[in-house]
Amino acid sequence: MIPVMLNWRRDALGYRLADMGRYGQTIIRNGGEWIQTTPLVKNEMLYAEFAGVRSPEHVLNFANRHGYLAHEDTPSGGSFYPTDTGGVVSRDDGYSGEKVEDILEAARLVRQVMKAENSGKKSIPLKDALILTRLLEEEDVGRFRLIADRKRGFRFIFEATSLLNAIWIQLANKAAGGVKFGTCRYCGAWFEMGPGTDKRADSQFCKTSHRVAFNRQQQGKRG
Ligand SMILES: [Zn+2]
């Protein structure tokens, strides 16, 4: 598997939700110092974390941990949003945001693909397939690069162009390796199972302690 790399940034003061009128709810950075990050290093399951994003609050939590999904930063100046009356508002703080609806839609598509990889059919609704095709066709998702390696001289890496693209490439890598994706019956978190993982392809729990806790819960119910 070729490692996916991403050099990214996160606002030291975090992010917030803001209502931008007709433009809808957005996520905006608070304008602190930028912290340089590598969100995929030691985070093999970032895509699974993103798949769990189902509400504006989840979007905010994800941004606070990893930064914007699509934009590393805004170069300078204000941002413009259409208003209800057909005009345009300019925000003077200079921190343009990302539309929450778009991020929720992206997370839904990631879930669809994970579910499709699990079912033998490997198909997703045509409408979603079209959205996905358009989305990734227009995107420059990244490039292969060689980097110097002390042991082997060099090795290949794939350098992604944004956090969201990195998530897609990470998921594609897993799926290509035959990994299946399960959701834990106890906590609801996504986990990897099947080839290349330490779990059987019919596993129902993310970890042993959750199987134990689930069984205890069931016994409690039975009284
Ligand atoms: Zn669990």
PDB file of C-alpha atoms and ligand atoms in Angstrom:
ATOM      1  CA  MET A   1       0.000   0.000   0.000  1.00  0.00           C
ATOM      2  CA  ILE A   2       1.347   3.401  -0.959  1.00  0.00           C
ATOM      3  CA  PRO A   3       1.241   5.784   2.000  1.00  0.00           C
ATOM      4  CA  VAL A   4      -0.939   8.878   1.650  1.00  0.00           C
ATOM      5  CA  MET A   5       0.672  12.078   2.874  1.00  0.00           C
ATOM      6  CA  LEU A   6      -0.804  15.493   3.554  1.00  0.00           C
ATOM      7  CA  ASN A   7       0.724  18.635   4.931  1.00  0.00           C
ATOM      8  CA  TRP A   8      -2.152  20.626   6.364  1.00  0.00           C
ATOM      9  CA  ARG A   9      -2.935  23.424   8.800  1.00  0.00           C
ATOM     10  CA  ARG A  10      -5.270  23.909  11.714  1.00  0.00           C
ATOM     11  CA  ASP A  11      -6.334  27.117  13.463  1.00  0.00           C
ATOM     12  CA  ALA A  12      -4.870  27.188  16.970  1.00  0.00           C
ATOM     13  CA  LEU A  13      -8.032  28.913  18.247  1.00  0.00           C
ATOM     14  CA  GLY A  14     -10.328  26.391  16.614  1.00  0.00           C
ATOM     15  CA  TYR A  15     -13.471  26.798  14.529  1.00  0.00           C
ATOM     16  CA  ARG A  16     -17.095  27.827  14.964  1.00  0.00           C
ATOM     17  CA  LEU A  17     -20.465  27.420  13.264  1.00  0.00           C
ATOM     18  CA  ALA A  18     -21.949  30.556  11.671  1.00  0.00           C
ATOM     19  CA  ASP A  19     -25.191  31.248   9.824  1.00  0.00           C
ATOM     20  CA  MET A  20     -24.478  32.859   6.464  1.00  0.00           C
ATOM     21  CA  GLY A  21     -28.071  33.532   5.410  1.00  0.00           C
ATOM     22  CA  ARG A  22     -28.848  32.099   2.013  1.00  0.00           C
ATOM     23  CA  TYR A  23     -25.376  30.618   1.818  1.00  0.00           C
ATOM     24  CA  GLY A  24     -26.383  28.448   4.746  1.00  0.00           C
ATOM     25  CA  GLN A  25     -24.548  27.276   7.815  1.00  0.00           C
ATOM     26  CA  THR A  26     -20.795  27.443   7.520  1.00  0.00           C
ATOM     27  CA  ILE A  27     -17.784  26.490   9.526  1.00  0.00           C
ATOM     28  CA  ILE A  28     -15.365  29.347  10.092  1.00  0.00           C
ATOM     29  CA  ARG A  29     -11.985  29.452  11.675  1.00  0.00           C
ATOM     30  CA  ASN A  30     -11.478  31.662  14.705  1.00  0.00           C
ATOM     31  CA  GLY A  31      -8.404  33.385  13.337  1.00  0.00           C
ATOM     32  CA  GLY A  32      -5.629  32.135  15.572  1.00  0.00           C
ATOM     33  CA  GLU A  33      -2.130  31.137  14.570  1.00  0.00           C
ATOM     34  CA  TRP A  34      -1.894  28.372  11.984  1.00  0.00           C
ATOM     35  CA  ILE A  35      -0.522  25.094  13.321  1.00  0.00           C
ATOM     36  CA  GLN A  36       1.248  22.917  10.726  1.00  0.00           C
ATOM     37  CA  THR A  37      -0.159  19.409  10.809  1.00  0.00           C
ATOM     38  CA  THR A  38       0.133  15.998   9.129  1.00  0.00           C
ATOM     39  CA  PRO A  39      -3.369  14.621   9.803  1.00  0.00           C
ATOM     40  CA  LEU A  40      -2.740  11.200   8.246  1.00  0.00           C
ATOM     41  CA  VAL A  41       0.413  10.334  10.140  1.00  0.00           C
ATOM     42  CA  LYS A  42      -0.442   7.647  12.719  1.00  0.00           C
ATOM     43  CA  ASN A  43      -4.086   7.983  11.696  1.00  0.00           C
ATOM     44  CA  GLU A  44      -4.864   5.014   9.478  1.00  0.00           C
ATOM     45  CA  MET A  45      -8.574   5.398  10.115  1.00  0.00           C
ATOM     46  CA  LEU A  46      -9.184   9.083   9.454  1.00  0.00           C
ATOM     47  CA  TYR A  47     -11.750   8.169   6.783  1.00  0.00           C
ATOM     48  CA  ALA A  48     -13.675   6.139   9.369  1.00  0.00           C
ATOM     49  CA  GLU A  49     -13.687   9.064  11.772  1.00  0.00           C
ATOM     50  CA  PHE A  50     -15.025  11.271   8.968  1.00  0.00           C
ATOM     51  CA  ALA A  51     -17.688   8.666   8.138  1.00  0.00           C
ATOM     52  CA  GLY A  52     -19.065   9.268  11.634  1.00  0.00           C
ATOM     53  CA  VAL A  53     -19.814  12.944  10.844  1.00  0.00           C
ATOM     54  CA  ARG A  54     -23.623  13.235  10.792  1.00  0.00           C
ATOM     55  CA  SER A  55     -24.500  16.645  12.267  1.00  0.00           C
ATOM     56  CA  PRO A  56     -23.218  20.253  12.281  1.00  0.00           C
ATOM     57  CA  GLU A  57     -21.769  19.590  15.757  1.00  0.00           C
ATOM     58  CA  HIS A  58     -19.832  16.624  14.383  1.00  0.00           C
ATOM     59  CA  VAL A  59     -18.546  18.853  11.544  1.00  0.00           C
ATOM     60  CA  LEU A  60     -17.348  21.359  14.121  1.00  0.00           C
ATOM     61  CA  ASN A  61     -15.623  18.684  16.228  1.00  0.00           C
ATOM     62  CA  PHE A  62     -13.905  17.264  13.163  1.00  0.00           C
ATOM     63  CA  ALA A  63     -12.679  20.720  12.108  1.00  0.00           C
ATOM     64  CA  ASN A  64     -11.396  21.426  15.608  1.00  0.00           C
ATOM     65  CA  ARG A  65      -9.338  18.250  15.447  1.00  0.00           C
ATOM     66  CA  HIS A  66      -8.156  18.352  11.820  1.00  0.00           C
ATOM     67  CA  GLY A  67      -8.931  21.731  10.213  1.00  0.00           C
ATOM     68  CA  TYR A  68     -10.901  22.611   7.097  1.00  0.00           C
ATOM     69  CA  LEU A  69     -11.785  19.795   4.717  1.00  0.00           C
ATOM     70  CA  ALA A  70     -11.064  21.430   1.400  1.00  0.00           C
ATOM     71  CA  HIS A  71      -9.138  24.657   1.975  1.00  0.00           C
ATOM     72  CA  GLU A  72      -5.819  24.855   3.668  1.00  0.00           C
ATOM     73  CA  ASP A  73      -6.300  28.551   4.290  1.00  0.00           C
ATOM     74  CA  THR A  74      -7.534  31.701   2.635  1.00  0.00           C
ATOM     75  CA  PRO A  75      -4.750  33.800   1.137  1.00  0.00           C
ATOM     76  CA  SER A  76      -6.088  37.181   2.186  1.00  0.00           C
ATOM     77  CA  GLY A  77      -9.015  39.538   2.186  1.00  0.00           C
ATOM     78  CA  GLY A  78     -12.696  39.026   2.904  1.00  0.00           C
ATOM     79  CA  SER A  79     -15.142  36.456   1.703  1.00  0.00           C
ATOM     80  CA  PHE A  80     -18.405  37.057  -0.113  1.00  0.00           C
ATOM     81  CA  TYR A  81     -21.718  35.386   0.543  1.00  0.00           C
ATOM     82  CA  PRO A  82     -25.054  35.903  -1.260  1.00  0.00           C
ATOM     83  CA  THR A  83     -27.831  37.225   1.009  1.00  0.00           C
ATOM     84  CA  ASP A  84     -31.589  36.568   1.100  1.00  0.00           C
ATOM     85  CA  THR A  85     -32.258  39.777  -0.780  1.00  0.00           C
ATOM     86  CA  GLY A  86     -29.954  38.871  -3.636  1.00  0.00           C
ATOM     87  CA  GLY A  87     -27.116  41.075  -2.483  1.00  0.00           C
ATOM     88  CA  VAL A  88     -23.733  40.039  -1.296  1.00  0.00           C
ATOM     89  CA  VAL A  89     -22.246  40.353   2.155  1.00  0.00           C
ATOM     90  CA  SER A  90     -18.565  40.613   2.684  1.00  0.00           C
ATOM     91  CA  ARG A  91     -17.168  39.321   5.912  1.00  0.00           C
ATOM     92  CA  ASP A  92     -14.467  41.596   7.160  1.00  0.00           C
ATOM     93  CA  ASP A  93     -12.708  39.050   9.338  1.00  0.00           C
ATOM     94  CA  GLY A  94     -11.028  37.528   6.309  1.00  0.00           C
ATOM     95  CA  TYR A  95     -11.656  33.947   7.375  1.00  0.00           C
ATOM     96  CA  SER A  96     -13.783  32.380   4.724  1.00  0.00           C
ATOM     97  CA  GLY A  97     -15.509  29.215   5.771  1.00  0.00           C
ATOM     98  CA  GLU A  98     -16.781  25.941   4.429  1.00  0.00           C
ATOM     99  CA  LYS A  99     -20.412  25.059   3.923  1.00  0.00           C
ATOM    100  CA  VAL A 100     -21.634  22.568   6.522  1.00  0.00           C
ATOM    101  CA  GLU A 101     -24.127  21.023   4.082  1.00  0.00           C
ATOM    102  CA  ASP A 102     -21.292  20.166   1.648  1.00  0.00           C
ATOM    103  CA  ILE A 103     -19.258  18.500   4.391  1.00  0.00           C
ATOM    104  CA  LEU A 104     -22.244  16.447   5.599  1.00  0.00           C
ATOM    105  CA  GLU A 105     -22.894  15.369   2.010  1.00  0.00           C
ATOM    106  CA  ALA A 106     -19.247  14.324   1.585  1.00  0.00           C
ATOM    107  CA  ALA A 107     -19.430  12.255   4.798  1.00  0.00           C
ATOM    108  CA  ARG A 108     -22.634  10.593   3.560  1.00  0.00           C
ATOM    109  CA  LEU A 109     -20.920   9.638   0.292  1.00  0.00           C
ATOM    110  CA  VAL A 110     -17.975   8.160   2.198  1.00  0.00           C
ATOM    111  CA  ARG A 111     -20.473   6.026   4.193  1.00  0.00           C
ATOM    112  CA  GLN A 112     -22.199   4.920   0.981  1.00  0.00           C
ATOM    113  CA  VAL A 113     -18.904   3.748  -0.496  1.00  0.00           C
ATOM    114  CA  MET A 114     -17.954   1.898   2.711  1.00  0.00           C
ATOM    115  CA  LYS A 115     -21.336   0.144   2.761  1.00  0.00           C
ATOM    116  CA  ALA A 116     -21.002  -0.734  -0.934  1.00  0.00           C
ATOM    117  CA  GLU A 117     -17.559  -2.231  -0.341  1.00  0.00           C
ATOM    118  CA  ASN A 118     -19.075  -4.471   2.327  1.00  0.00           C
ATOM    119  CA  SER A 119     -21.933  -5.794   0.297  1.00  0.00           C
ATOM    120  CA  GLY A 120     -20.860  -8.239  -2.383  1.00  0.00           C
ATOM    121  CA  LYS A 121     -22.524  -6.098  -5.021  1.00  0.00           C
ATOM    122  CA  LYS A 122     -20.168  -3.143  -4.617  1.00  0.00           C
ATOM    123  CA  SER A 123     -22.786  -0.768  -5.935  1.00  0.00           C
ATOM    124  CA  ILE A 124     -24.117   2.533  -4.654  1.00  0.00           C
ATOM    125  CA  PRO A 125     -27.265   4.362  -5.785  1.00  0.00           C
ATOM    126  CA  LEU A 126     -26.744   5.774  -9.276  1.00  0.00           C
ATOM    127  CA  LYS A 127     -27.481   9.299  -8.095  1.00  0.00           C
ATOM    128  CA  ASP A 128     -24.641   9.071  -5.580  1.00  0.00           C
ATOM    129  CA  ALA A 129     -22.345   7.452  -8.125  1.00  0.00           C
ATOM    130  CA  LEU A 130     -22.903  10.416 -10.439  1.00  0.00           C
ATOM    131  CA  ILE A 131     -22.256  12.950  -7.679  1.00  0.00           C
ATOM    132  CA  LEU A 132     -19.117  11.068  -6.692  1.00  0.00           C
ATOM    133  CA  THR A 133     -17.827  10.787 -10.254  1.00  0.00           C
ATOM    134  CA  ARG A 134     -18.329  14.471 -10.867  1.00  0.00           C
ATOM    135  CA  LEU A 135     -16.773  15.333  -7.532  1.00  0.00           C
ATOM    136  CA  LEU A 136     -13.587  13.353  -8.052  1.00  0.00           C
ATOM    137  CA  GLU A 137     -13.262  13.897 -11.800  1.00  0.00           C
ATOM    138  CA  GLU A 138     -13.044  17.639 -11.410  1.00  0.00           C
ATOM    139  CA  GLU A 139     -10.647  17.398  -8.508  1.00  0.00           C
ATOM    140  CA  ASP A 140      -6.910  17.317  -8.655  1.00  0.00           C
ATOM    141  CA  VAL A 141      -6.703  14.787  -5.802  1.00  0.00           C
ATOM    142  CA  GLY A 142      -2.942  14.646  -5.581  1.00  0.00           C
ATOM    143  CA  ARG A 143       0.210  13.262  -7.099  1.00  0.00           C
ATOM    144  CA  PHE A 144       2.695  10.442  -6.710  1.00  0.00           C
ATOM    145  CA  ARG A 145       6.075  11.469  -5.441  1.00  0.00           C
ATOM    146  CA  LEU A 146       9.365   9.827  -4.663  1.00  0.00           C
ATOM    147  CA  ILE A 147      10.938  10.594  -1.345  1.00  0.00           C
ATOM    148  CA  ALA A 148      14.374   9.681  -0.113  1.00  0.00           C
ATOM    149  CA  ASP A 149      14.432   6.697   2.221  1.00  0.00           C
ATOM    150  CA  ARG A 150      17.452   5.859   4.373  1.00  0.00           C
ATOM    151  CA  LYS A 151      17.018   2.095   3.993  1.00  0.00           C
ATOM    152  CA  ARG A 152      15.756   1.688   0.470  1.00  0.00           C
ATOM    153  CA  GLY A 153      17.074   4.781  -1.276  1.00  0.00           C
ATOM    154  CA  PHE A 154      13.641   5.994  -2.208  1.00  0.00           C
ATOM    155  CA  ARG A 155       9.983   5.138  -1.848  1.00  0.00           C
ATOM    156  CA  PHE A 156       6.705   6.171  -3.377  1.00  0.00           C
ATOM    157  CA  ILE A 157       4.172   8.281  -1.536  1.00  0.00           C
ATOM    158  CA  PHE A 158       0.911   9.832  -2.648  1.00  0.00           C
ATOM    159  CA  GLU A 159       0.647  13.478  -1.700  1.00  0.00           C
ATOM    160  CA  ALA A 160      -2.995  14.609  -1.410  1.00  0.00           C
ATOM    161  CA  THR A 161      -4.147  18.142  -2.212  1.00  0.00           C
ATOM    162  CA  SER A 162      -6.706  18.487   0.590  1.00  0.00           C
ATOM    163  CA  LEU A 163      -7.937  16.747   3.712  1.00  0.00           C
ATOM    164  CA  LEU A 164     -11.084  15.523   1.948  1.00  0.00           C
ATOM    165  CA  ASN A 165      -9.085  14.172  -0.998  1.00  0.00           C
ATOM    166  CA  ALA A 166      -6.708  12.477   1.426  1.00  0.00           C
ATOM    167  CA  ILE A 167      -9.707  10.800   3.083  1.00  0.00           C
ATOM    168  CA  TRP A 168     -10.921   9.506  -0.297  1.00  0.00           C
ATOM    169  CA  ILE A 169      -7.489   8.159  -1.243  1.00  0.00           C
ATOM    170  CA  GLN A 170      -7.090   6.532   2.168  1.00  0.00           C
ATOM    171  CA  LEU A 171     -10.475   4.809   1.762  1.00  0.00           C
ATOM    172  CA  ALA A 172      -9.669   3.743  -1.831  1.00  0.00           C
ATOM    173  CA  ASN A 173      -6.379   2.240  -0.621  1.00  0.00           C
ATOM    174  CA  LYS A 174      -8.186   0.207   2.047  1.00  0.00           C
ATOM    175  CA  ALA A 175     -10.900  -0.986  -0.306  1.00  0.00           C
ATOM    176  CA  ALA A 176      -8.306  -2.017  -2.903  1.00  0.00           C
ATOM    177  CA  GLY A 177      -6.622  -4.119  -0.206  1.00  0.00           C
ATOM    178  CA  GLY A 178      -9.888  -6.003   0.402  1.00  0.00           C
ATOM    179  CA  VAL A 179     -10.613  -4.467   3.811  1.00  0.00           C
ATOM    180  CA  LYS A 180     -14.257  -4.613   4.940  1.00  0.00           C
ATOM    181  CA  PHE A 181     -15.866  -1.993   7.140  1.00  0.00           C
ATOM    182  CA  GLY A 182     -18.023  -2.861  10.112  1.00  0.00           C
ATOM    183  CA  THR A 183     -19.966  -0.767  12.614  1.00  0.00           C
ATOM    184  CA  CYS A 184     -19.690  -1.759  16.242  1.00  0.00           C
ATOM    185  CA  ARG A 185     -22.950  -3.056  17.750  1.00  0.00           C
ATOM    186  CA  TYR A 186     -21.955  -1.538  21.083  1.00  0.00           C
ATOM    187  CA  CYS A 187     -20.574   1.950  20.295  1.00  0.00           C
ATOM    188  CA  GLY A 188     -21.497   2.470  16.623  1.00  0.00           C
ATOM    189  CA  ALA A 189     -17.919   3.292  15.541  1.00  0.00           C
ATOM    190  CA  TRP A 190     -16.629   2.071  12.181  1.00  0.00           C
ATOM    191  CA  PHE A 191     -13.854  -0.503  12.251  1.00  0.00           C
ATOM    192  CA  GLU A 192     -11.827  -2.495   9.723  1.00  0.00           C
ATOM    193  CA  MET A 193     -12.175  -6.251   9.300  1.00  0.00           C
ATOM    194  CA  GLY A 194     -11.225  -9.006   6.877  1.00  0.00           C
ATOM    195  CA  PRO A 195      -8.016  -9.249   4.810  1.00  0.00           C
ATOM    196  CA  GLY A 196      -5.041  -7.352   6.187  1.00  0.00           C
ATOM    197  CA  THR A 197      -6.698  -6.709   9.549  1.00  0.00           C
ATOM    198  CA  ASP A 198      -6.726  -8.685  12.794  1.00  0.00           C
ATOM    199  CA  LYS A 199     -10.500  -9.181  12.664  1.00  0.00           C
ATOM    200  CA  ARG A 200     -12.665 -11.744  10.906  1.00  0.00           C
ATOM    201  CA  ALA A 201     -14.820 -10.418   8.070  1.00  0.00           C
ATOM    202  CA  ASP A 202     -17.982 -11.104  10.098  1.00  0.00           C
ATOM    203  CA  SER A 203     -16.895  -9.243  13.251  1.00  0.00           C
ATOM    204  CA  GLN A 204     -19.554  -7.214  15.025  1.00  0.00           C
ATOM    205  CA  PHE A 205     -17.529  -5.245  17.546  1.00  0.00           C
ATOM    206  CA  CYS A 206     -14.678  -2.717  17.295  1.00  0.00           C
ATOM    207  CA  LYS A 207     -12.832  -4.302  20.221  1.00  0.00           C
ATOM    208  CA  THR A 208     -13.134  -7.225  22.600  1.00  0.00           C
ATOM    209  CA  SER A 209     -14.124  -5.044  25.546  1.00  0.00           C
ATOM    210  CA  HIS A 210     -17.131  -3.787  23.555  1.00  0.00           C
ATOM    211  CA  ARG A 211     -18.236  -7.349  22.803  1.00  0.00           C
ATOM    212  CA  VAL A 212     -18.020  -8.093  26.517  1.00  0.00           C
ATOM    213  CA  ALA A 213     -19.897  -4.899  27.425  1.00  0.00           C
ATOM    214  CA  PHE A 214     -22.579  -5.602  24.805  1.00  0.00           C
ATOM    215  CA  ASN A 215     -23.137  -9.140  26.058  1.00  0.00           C
ATOM    216  CA  ARG A 216     -23.360  -7.926  29.634  1.00  0.00           C
ATOM    217  CA  GLN A 217     -25.929  -5.342  28.529  1.00  0.00           C
ATOM    218  CA  GLN A 218     -27.991  -8.013  26.769  1.00  0.00           C
ATOM    219  CA  GLN A 219     -27.865 -10.237  29.852  1.00  0.00           C
ATOM    220  CA  GLY A 220     -29.029  -7.283  31.945  1.00  0.00           C
ATOM    221  CA  LYS A 221     -31.993  -6.794  29.615  1.00  0.00           C
ATOM    222  CA  ARG A 222     -32.926 -10.429  29.862  1.00  0.00           C
ATOM    223  CA  GLY A 223     -32.839  -9.893  33.595  1.00  0.00           C
TER     224      GLY A 223
HETATM  225 ZN    ZN B   1     -17.177  -0.283  19.838  1.00  0.00          ZN
END
